Coordinates of C-alpha atoms in Angstrom, one line a residue:
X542 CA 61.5 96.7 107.5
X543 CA 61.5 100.1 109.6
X544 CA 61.4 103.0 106.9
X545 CA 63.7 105.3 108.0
X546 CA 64.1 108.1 105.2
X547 CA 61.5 110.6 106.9
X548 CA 63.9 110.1 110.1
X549 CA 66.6 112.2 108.7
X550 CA 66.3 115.1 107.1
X551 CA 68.2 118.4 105.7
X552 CA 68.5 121.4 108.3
X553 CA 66.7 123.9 106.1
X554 CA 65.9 126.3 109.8
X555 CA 62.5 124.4 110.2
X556 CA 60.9 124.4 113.8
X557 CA 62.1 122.4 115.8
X558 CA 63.3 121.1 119.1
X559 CA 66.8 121.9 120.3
X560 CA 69.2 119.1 121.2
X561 CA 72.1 120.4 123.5
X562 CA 74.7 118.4 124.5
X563 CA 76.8 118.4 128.1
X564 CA 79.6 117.4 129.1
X565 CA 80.0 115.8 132.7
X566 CA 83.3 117.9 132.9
X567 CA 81.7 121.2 132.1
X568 CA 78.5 120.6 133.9
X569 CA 78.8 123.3 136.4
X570 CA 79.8 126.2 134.1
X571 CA 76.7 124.9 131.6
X572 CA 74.4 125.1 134.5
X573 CA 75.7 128.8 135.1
X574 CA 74.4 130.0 132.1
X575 CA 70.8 128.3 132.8
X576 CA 67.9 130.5 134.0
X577 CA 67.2 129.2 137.8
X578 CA 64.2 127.5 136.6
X579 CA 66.0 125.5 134.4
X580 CA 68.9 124.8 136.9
X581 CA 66.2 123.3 139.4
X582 CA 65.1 121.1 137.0
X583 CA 68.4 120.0 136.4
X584 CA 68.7 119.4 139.9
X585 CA 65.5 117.9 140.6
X586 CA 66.4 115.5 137.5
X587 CA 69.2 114.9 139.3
X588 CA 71.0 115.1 135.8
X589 CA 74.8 114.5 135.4
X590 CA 75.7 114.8 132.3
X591 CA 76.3 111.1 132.2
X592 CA 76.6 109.7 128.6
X593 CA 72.8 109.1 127.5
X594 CA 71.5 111.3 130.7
X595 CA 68.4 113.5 129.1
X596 CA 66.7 116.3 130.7
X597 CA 63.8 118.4 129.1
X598 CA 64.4 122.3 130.1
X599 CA 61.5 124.6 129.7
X600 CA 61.0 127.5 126.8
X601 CA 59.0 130.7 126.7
X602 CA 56.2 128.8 125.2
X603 CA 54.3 125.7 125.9
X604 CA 56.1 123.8 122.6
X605 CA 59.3 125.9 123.1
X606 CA 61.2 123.0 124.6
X607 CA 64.5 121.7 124.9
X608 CA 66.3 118.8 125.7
X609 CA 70.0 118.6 127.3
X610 CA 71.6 115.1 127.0
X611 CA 74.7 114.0 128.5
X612 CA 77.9 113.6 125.7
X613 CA 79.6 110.9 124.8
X614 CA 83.1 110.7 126.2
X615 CA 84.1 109.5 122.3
X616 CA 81.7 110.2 119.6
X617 CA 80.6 107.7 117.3
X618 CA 77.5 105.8 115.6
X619 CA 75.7 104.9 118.8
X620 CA 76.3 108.3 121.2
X621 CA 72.9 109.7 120.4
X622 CA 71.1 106.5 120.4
X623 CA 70.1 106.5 123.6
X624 CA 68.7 110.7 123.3
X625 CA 66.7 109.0 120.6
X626 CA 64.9 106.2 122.4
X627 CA 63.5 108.3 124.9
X628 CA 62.2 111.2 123.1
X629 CA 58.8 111.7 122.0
X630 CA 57.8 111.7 119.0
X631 CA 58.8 115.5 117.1
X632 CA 61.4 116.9 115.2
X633 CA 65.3 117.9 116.6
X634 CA 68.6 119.4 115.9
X635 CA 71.5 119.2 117.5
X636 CA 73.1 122.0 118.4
X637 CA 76.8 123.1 117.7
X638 CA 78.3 120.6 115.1
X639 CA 75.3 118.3 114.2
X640 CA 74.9 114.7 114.5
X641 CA 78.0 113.6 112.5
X642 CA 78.2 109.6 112.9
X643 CA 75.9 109.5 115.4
X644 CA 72.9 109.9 112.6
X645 CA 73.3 106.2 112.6
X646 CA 72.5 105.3 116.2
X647 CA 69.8 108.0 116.1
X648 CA 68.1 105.8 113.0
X649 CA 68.7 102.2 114.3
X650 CA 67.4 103.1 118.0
X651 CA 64.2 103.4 116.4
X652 CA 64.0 100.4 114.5
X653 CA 62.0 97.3 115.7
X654 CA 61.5 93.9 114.4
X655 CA 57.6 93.7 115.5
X656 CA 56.9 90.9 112.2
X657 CA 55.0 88.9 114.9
X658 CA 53.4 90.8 117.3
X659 CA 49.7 91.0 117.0
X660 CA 49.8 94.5 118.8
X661 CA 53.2 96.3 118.2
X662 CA 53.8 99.1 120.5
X663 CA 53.5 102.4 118.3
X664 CA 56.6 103.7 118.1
X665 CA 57.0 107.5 117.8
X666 CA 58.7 108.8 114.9
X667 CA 61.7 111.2 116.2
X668 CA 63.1 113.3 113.3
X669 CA 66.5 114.6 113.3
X670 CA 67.6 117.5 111.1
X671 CA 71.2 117.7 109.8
X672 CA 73.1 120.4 108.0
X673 CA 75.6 117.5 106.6
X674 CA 73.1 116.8 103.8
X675 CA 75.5 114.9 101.6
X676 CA 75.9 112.4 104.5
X677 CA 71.9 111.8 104.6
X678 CA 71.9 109.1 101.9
X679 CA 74.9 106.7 102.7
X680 CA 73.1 107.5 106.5
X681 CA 69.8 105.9 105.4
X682 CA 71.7 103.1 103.4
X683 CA 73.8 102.1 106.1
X684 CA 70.8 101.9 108.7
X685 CA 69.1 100.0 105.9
X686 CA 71.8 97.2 105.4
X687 CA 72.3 97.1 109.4
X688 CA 68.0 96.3 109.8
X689 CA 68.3 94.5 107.1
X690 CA 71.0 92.1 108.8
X691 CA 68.4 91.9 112.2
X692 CA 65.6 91.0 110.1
X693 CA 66.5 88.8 107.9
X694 CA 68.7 86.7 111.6
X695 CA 65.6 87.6 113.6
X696 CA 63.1 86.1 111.2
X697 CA 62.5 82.3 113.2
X698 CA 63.5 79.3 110.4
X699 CA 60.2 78.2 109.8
X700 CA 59.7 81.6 107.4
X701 CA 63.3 82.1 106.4
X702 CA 64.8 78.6 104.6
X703 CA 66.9 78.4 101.7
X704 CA 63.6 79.2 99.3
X705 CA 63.0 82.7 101.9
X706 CA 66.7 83.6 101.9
X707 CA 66.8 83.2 97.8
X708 CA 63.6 85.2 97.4
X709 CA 65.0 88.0 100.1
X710 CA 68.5 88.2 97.5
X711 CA 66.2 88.7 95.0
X712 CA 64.2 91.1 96.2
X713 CA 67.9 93.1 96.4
X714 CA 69.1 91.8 93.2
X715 CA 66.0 93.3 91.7
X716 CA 66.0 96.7 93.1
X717 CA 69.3 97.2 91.6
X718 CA 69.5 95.4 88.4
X719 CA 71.7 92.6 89.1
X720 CA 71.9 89.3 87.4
X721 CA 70.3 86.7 89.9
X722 CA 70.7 83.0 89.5
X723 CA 69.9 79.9 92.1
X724 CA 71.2 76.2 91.4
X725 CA 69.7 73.7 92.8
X726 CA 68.4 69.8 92.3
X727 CA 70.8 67.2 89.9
X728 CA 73.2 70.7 88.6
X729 CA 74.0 71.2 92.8
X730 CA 74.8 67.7 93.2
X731 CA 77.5 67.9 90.2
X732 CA 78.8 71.3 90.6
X733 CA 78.8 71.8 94.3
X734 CA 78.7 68.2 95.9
X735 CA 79.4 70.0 100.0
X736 CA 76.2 72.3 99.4
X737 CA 74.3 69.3 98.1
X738 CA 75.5 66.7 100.9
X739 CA 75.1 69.0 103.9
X740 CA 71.3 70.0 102.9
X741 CA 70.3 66.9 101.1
X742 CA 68.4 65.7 104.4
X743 CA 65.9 68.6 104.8
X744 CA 62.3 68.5 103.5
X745 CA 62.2 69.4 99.3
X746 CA 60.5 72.8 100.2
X747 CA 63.7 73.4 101.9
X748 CA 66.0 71.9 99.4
X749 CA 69.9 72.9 99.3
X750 CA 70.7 76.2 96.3
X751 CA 73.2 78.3 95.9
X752 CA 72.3 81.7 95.2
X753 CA 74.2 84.6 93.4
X754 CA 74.0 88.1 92.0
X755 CA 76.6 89.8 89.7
X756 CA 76.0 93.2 89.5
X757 CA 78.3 96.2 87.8
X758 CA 80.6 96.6 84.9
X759 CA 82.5 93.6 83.7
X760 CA 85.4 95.4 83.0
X761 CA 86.0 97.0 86.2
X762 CA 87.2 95.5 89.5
X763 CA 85.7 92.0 90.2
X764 CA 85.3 91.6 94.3
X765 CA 83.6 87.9 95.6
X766 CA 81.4 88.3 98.6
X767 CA 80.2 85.3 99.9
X768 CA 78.1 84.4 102.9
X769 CA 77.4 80.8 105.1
X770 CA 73.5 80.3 104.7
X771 CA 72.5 77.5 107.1
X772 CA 69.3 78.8 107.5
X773 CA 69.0 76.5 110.7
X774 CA 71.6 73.8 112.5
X775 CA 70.5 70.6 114.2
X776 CA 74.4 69.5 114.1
X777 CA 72.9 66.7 111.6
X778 CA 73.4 63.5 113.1
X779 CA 76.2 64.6 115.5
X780 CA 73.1 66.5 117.2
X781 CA 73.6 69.8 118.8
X782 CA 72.0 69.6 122.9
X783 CA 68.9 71.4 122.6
X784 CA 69.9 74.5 124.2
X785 CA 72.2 75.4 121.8
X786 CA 69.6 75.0 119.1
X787 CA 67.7 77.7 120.3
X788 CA 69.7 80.4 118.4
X789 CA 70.3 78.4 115.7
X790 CA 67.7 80.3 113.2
X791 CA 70.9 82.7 113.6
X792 CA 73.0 80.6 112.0
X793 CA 72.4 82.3 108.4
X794 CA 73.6 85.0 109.5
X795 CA 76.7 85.2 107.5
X796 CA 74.5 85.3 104.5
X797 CA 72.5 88.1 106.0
X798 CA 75.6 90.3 106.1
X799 CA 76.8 89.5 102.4
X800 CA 73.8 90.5 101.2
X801 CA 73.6 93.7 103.5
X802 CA 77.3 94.6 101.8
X803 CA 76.1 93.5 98.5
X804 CA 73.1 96.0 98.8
X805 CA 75.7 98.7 100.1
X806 CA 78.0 98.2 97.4
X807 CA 75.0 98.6 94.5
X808 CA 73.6 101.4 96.5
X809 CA 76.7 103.5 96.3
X810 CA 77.2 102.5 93.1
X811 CA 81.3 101.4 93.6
X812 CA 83.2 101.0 90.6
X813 CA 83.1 96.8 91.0
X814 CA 82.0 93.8 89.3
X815 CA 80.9 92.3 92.2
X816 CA 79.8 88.7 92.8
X817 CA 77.8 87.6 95.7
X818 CA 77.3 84.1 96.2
X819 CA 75.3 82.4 99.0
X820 CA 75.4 78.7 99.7
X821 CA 71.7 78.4 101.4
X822 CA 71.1 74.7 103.0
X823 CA 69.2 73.4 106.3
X824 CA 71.5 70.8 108.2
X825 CA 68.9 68.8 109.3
X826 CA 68.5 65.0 110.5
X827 CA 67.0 62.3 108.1
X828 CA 68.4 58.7 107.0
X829 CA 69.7 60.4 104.1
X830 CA 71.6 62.6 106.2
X831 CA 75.2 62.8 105.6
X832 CA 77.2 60.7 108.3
X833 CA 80.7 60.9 110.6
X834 CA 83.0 59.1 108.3
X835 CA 81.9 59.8 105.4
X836 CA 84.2 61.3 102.3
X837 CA 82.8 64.2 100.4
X838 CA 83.4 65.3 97.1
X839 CA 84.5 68.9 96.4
X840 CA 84.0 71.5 93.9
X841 CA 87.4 71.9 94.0
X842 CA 88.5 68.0 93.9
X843 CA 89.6 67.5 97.2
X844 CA 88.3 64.6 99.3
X845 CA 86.7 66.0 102.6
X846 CA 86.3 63.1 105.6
X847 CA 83.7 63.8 107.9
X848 CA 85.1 64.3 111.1
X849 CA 82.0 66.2 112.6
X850 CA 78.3 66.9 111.1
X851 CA 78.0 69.6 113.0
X852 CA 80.8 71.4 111.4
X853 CA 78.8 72.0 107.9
X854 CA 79.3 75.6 107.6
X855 CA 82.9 75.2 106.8
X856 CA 81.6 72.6 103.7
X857 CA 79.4 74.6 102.1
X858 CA 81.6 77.8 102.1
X859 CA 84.4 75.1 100.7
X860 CA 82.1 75.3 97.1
X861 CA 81.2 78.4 97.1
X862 CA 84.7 79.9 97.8
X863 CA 86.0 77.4 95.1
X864 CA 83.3 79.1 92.6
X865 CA 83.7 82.5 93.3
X866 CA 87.6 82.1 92.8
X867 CA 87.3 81.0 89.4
X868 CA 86.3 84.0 88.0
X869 CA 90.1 85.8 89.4
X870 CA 89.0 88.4 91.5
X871 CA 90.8 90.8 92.9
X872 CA 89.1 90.6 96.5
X873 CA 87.2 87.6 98.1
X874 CA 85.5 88.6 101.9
X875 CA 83.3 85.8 103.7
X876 CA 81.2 86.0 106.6
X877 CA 80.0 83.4 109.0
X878 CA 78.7 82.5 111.7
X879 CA 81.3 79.7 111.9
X880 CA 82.3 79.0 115.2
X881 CA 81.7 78.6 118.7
X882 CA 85.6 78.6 119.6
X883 CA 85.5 82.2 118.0
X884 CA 83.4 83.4 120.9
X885 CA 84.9 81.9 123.3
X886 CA 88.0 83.6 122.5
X887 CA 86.2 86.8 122.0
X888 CA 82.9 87.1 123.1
X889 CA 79.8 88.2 120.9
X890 CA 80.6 91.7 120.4
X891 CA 83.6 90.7 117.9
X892 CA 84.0 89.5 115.5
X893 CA 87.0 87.1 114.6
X894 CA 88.9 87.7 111.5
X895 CA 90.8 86.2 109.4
X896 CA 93.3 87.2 106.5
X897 CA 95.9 85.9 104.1
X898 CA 97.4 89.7 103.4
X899 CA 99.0 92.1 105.4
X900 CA 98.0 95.1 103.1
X901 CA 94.4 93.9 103.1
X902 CA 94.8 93.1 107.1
X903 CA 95.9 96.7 108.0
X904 CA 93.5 98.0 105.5
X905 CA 90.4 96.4 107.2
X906 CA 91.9 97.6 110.8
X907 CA 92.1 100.8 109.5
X908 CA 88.2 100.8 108.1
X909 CA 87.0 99.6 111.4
X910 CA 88.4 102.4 113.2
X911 CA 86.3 104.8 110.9
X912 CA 83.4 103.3 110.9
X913 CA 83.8 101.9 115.0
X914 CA 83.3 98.6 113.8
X915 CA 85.9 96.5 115.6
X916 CA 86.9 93.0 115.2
X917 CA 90.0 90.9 116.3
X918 CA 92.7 89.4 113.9
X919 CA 93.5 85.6 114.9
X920 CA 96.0 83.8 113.3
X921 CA 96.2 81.9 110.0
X922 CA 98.3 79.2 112.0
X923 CA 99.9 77.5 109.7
X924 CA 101.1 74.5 111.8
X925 CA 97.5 73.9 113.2
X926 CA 96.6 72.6 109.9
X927 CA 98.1 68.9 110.9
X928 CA 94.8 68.8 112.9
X929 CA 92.6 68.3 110.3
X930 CA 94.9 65.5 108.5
X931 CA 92.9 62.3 107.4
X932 CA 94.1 59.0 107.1
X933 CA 91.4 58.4 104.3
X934 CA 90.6 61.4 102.3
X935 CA 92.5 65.1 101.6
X936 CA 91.2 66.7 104.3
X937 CA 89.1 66.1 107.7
X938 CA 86.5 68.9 108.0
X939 CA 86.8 68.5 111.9
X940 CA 90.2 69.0 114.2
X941 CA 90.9 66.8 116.8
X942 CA 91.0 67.5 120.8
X943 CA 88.7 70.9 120.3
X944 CA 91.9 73.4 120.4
X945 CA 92.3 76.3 118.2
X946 CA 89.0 75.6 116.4
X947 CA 88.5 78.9 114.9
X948 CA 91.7 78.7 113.8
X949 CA 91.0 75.3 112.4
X950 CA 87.8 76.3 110.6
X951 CA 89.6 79.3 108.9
X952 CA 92.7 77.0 107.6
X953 CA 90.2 74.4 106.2
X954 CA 88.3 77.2 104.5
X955 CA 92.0 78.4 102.8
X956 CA 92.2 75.5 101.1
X957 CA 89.4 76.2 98.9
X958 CA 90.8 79.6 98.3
X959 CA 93.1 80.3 95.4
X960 CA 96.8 80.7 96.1
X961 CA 97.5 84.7 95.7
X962 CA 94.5 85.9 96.1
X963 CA 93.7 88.6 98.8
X964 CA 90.9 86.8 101.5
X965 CA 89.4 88.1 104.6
X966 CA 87.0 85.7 106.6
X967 CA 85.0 87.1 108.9
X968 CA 83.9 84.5 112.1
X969 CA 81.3 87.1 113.6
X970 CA 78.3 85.9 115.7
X971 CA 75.6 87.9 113.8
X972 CA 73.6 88.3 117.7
X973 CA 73.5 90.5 120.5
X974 CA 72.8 88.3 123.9
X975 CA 71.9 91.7 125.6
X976 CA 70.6 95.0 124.5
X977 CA 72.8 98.7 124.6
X978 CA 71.4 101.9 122.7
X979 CA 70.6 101.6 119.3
X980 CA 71.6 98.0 119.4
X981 CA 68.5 95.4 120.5
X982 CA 68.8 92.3 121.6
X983 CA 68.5 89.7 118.5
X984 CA 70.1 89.6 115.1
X985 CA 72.9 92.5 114.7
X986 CA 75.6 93.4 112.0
X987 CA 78.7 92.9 112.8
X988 CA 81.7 93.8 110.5
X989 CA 79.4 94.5 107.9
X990 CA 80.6 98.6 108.7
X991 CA 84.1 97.9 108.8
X992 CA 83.9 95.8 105.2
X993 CA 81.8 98.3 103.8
X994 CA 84.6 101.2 104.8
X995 CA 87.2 99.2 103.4
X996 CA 85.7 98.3 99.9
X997 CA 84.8 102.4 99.4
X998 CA 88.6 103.2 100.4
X999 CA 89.6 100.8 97.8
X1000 CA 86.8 101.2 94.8
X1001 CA 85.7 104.9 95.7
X1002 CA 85.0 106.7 92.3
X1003 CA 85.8 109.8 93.6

């Protein structure tokens, strides 16, 4: 993982290079001030002042050099990203109020997942000084969570299985003293029969678990944070077309984000007892596969009929919901990569959500305003949930005629969530199809921010 801490630093009046921000709008009165030599090269440069636009304006020495960039027309996390990726490598301010959110951007533009490349570009370290020093840390542990996310989604499945994905939560767990704990073998098969059925066909090195951490003071808040880990998804034996198995090492991506927001939450130390679960499982295609048709024990003691193997997501986050209700906590947030009807409606720049509170609902709109992490409520359609009526069991895990299937998915997934309690689900795709600054194509966070905002406006210790 990129190691960003030496890429932000406290503004102690060090040397380094100016940053000066333009506006298009007061581009000619800027350019006034400008000695002619530095107005021709503006020229020359043919710079606008366009968001992003960069152009390197001379000093009185060799080194003395500056660089005006084009402001954003709204600042937020990404409006320096692009500056950063095409500087060299040095060290910068920004002059007039500092970086503010845009720290972020600056860090993540200069992060690159380069785990197989036999001869990764060198990639120039570009330092940025701040005189907000008490925003430095949450800074670096934000960019953290966020690379985490695109590593852990970019890493292909043949290195990241349910065994990789339990070792990576332990790897967090242990940095900040949780409790870990992975079930697996005969104990999965009793106590969480969907997690058990959907990954029982995959090779025993990539056996069916579910992982969890607890983590904080029993007697404060308990929150549940839980995350879909099919670590990859053939469709089982209603078998995807192989093009759209080609992003489906993606489909864990879910879990990457609970485990992002778990490590956020024990970084900033939150006043929570905070439970992170993680049902990990490969649906793959064997003749002990689970079949269309067939009835599934629950966790919970429902009957689930089979409608569509390819819908497995949905069954494994039935258990672990069911689990991490049990314990009564006072917030329960999920994130998966859960449907294809979810981009469809929205695209894959956000993320569907879903909520059973109107407090909590406003809350979370609220906390992706401030961290400009956006997502879309849908609705918790009550009526829809005839579509997934079985003539055979409690529930069908599939709707009939392909309408409304987010919608679908998120009612099935209520059912395994206890009555009263405050639940967000987050449908997010967990991939960027094309890149923008600070933002690669691959693996990306999305609503990881926003749920991160929301949980320190709730549990804050301040």
């Amino acid at each position: 993982m990129t190691d960003f801490t030496a890429l932000l630093q406290p503004d102690r009046g060090q040397k380094a290079h100016s940053l000066v921000p333009v506006a298009a709008e007061g581009l000619d009165t800027w350019l006034l001030q400008q000695t002619p030599a530095a107005r021709t090269l503006c020229t020359a440069a043919q710079f606008r002042a366009k968001p992003g636009e960069t152009v390197v304006l001379p000093g009185k020495k060799d080194d003395d050099w500056s660089v005006a960039y084009g402001l954003a027309k709204a600042p937020g996390p990404w409006d320096i990203a692009a500056v950063a990726a095409k500087l060299p490598a040095g060290t910068y301010r920004i002059e007039g109020e500092g970086p503010g959110a845009g720290a972020l951007g600056w860090l993540l533009a200069q992060h690159r997942f380069d785990r197989y490349l036999s001869k990764p570009d060198p990639l120039p370290a570009r330092i940025l000084l701040t005189r907000d020093v008490k925003a430095i840390a949450e800074t670096l542990a934000l960019a953290e969570a966020v690379a985490l996310v695109r590593d852990l989604v970019d890493t292909p499945a043949q290195d990241m299985g349910p065994a990789e994905l339990a070792e990576a939560a332990e790897r967090i767990a242990q940095r900040h003293g949780a409790e870990f704990r992975v079930t697996q073998g005969d104990v999965l098969d009793r106590d969480y029969p969907m997690i058990a059925a959907v990954g029982r066909a995959a090779s025993r090195d990539r056996a069916p678990r579910l992982i969890e951490c607890e983590w904080g003071d029993p007697g404060h808040p308990r929150i549940a944070v839980v995350g879909k880990g099919v670590c990859f998804d053939s469709g089982g034996l209603d078998l995807k077309p192989s093009s759209a198995m080609l992003l489906m090492k993606k489909d864990m991506g879910g879990a990457a984000h609970a485990l992002a927001l778990a490590h956020l939450v024990m970084e900033a130390r939150l006043p929570v007892r905070l439970h992170l679960l993680i049902p990990a499982v490969e649906n793959a295609v064997a003749g002990n596969a689970f079949r269309p048709g067939d009835v599934l024990r629950t966790r919970k003691g429902l009957s689930v009929e089979i409608g569509n193997t390819d819908a497995e997501g949905r069954l494994v986050l039935g258990d672990a919901l069911t689990r991490a209700g049990e314990d009564k906590p006072v917030l329960m947030l999920d994130f998966a990569t859960l449907t294809g009807a979810a981009r469809v409606a929205l695209g894959p720049g956000l993320p569907a959500l879903f909520c059973n509170d109107e407090t909590l609902a406003a809350d979370l709109a609220a906390a992706a305003a401030t961290a400009s992490d956006p997502h879309w409520r849908m609705p918790l359609w009550a009526d829809y949930a005839d579509m997934l009526k079985s003539n055979v069991a409690d529930i069908n895990n599939a709707g009939e005629g392909g309408m409304a299937g987010a919608v679908t998915a998120a009612l099935f997934l209520q059912r395994f969530v206890p009555d009263g309690l405050p639940w967000a689900h987050f449908d997010t795709f967990a991939w960027r199809p094309s890149p923008k600054p600070g933002r690669p194509k691959g693996g990306d966070a999305l609503g990881l921010r926003c749920a991160f905002s929301l949980l320190k406006s709730r549990f804050s210790a301040d």
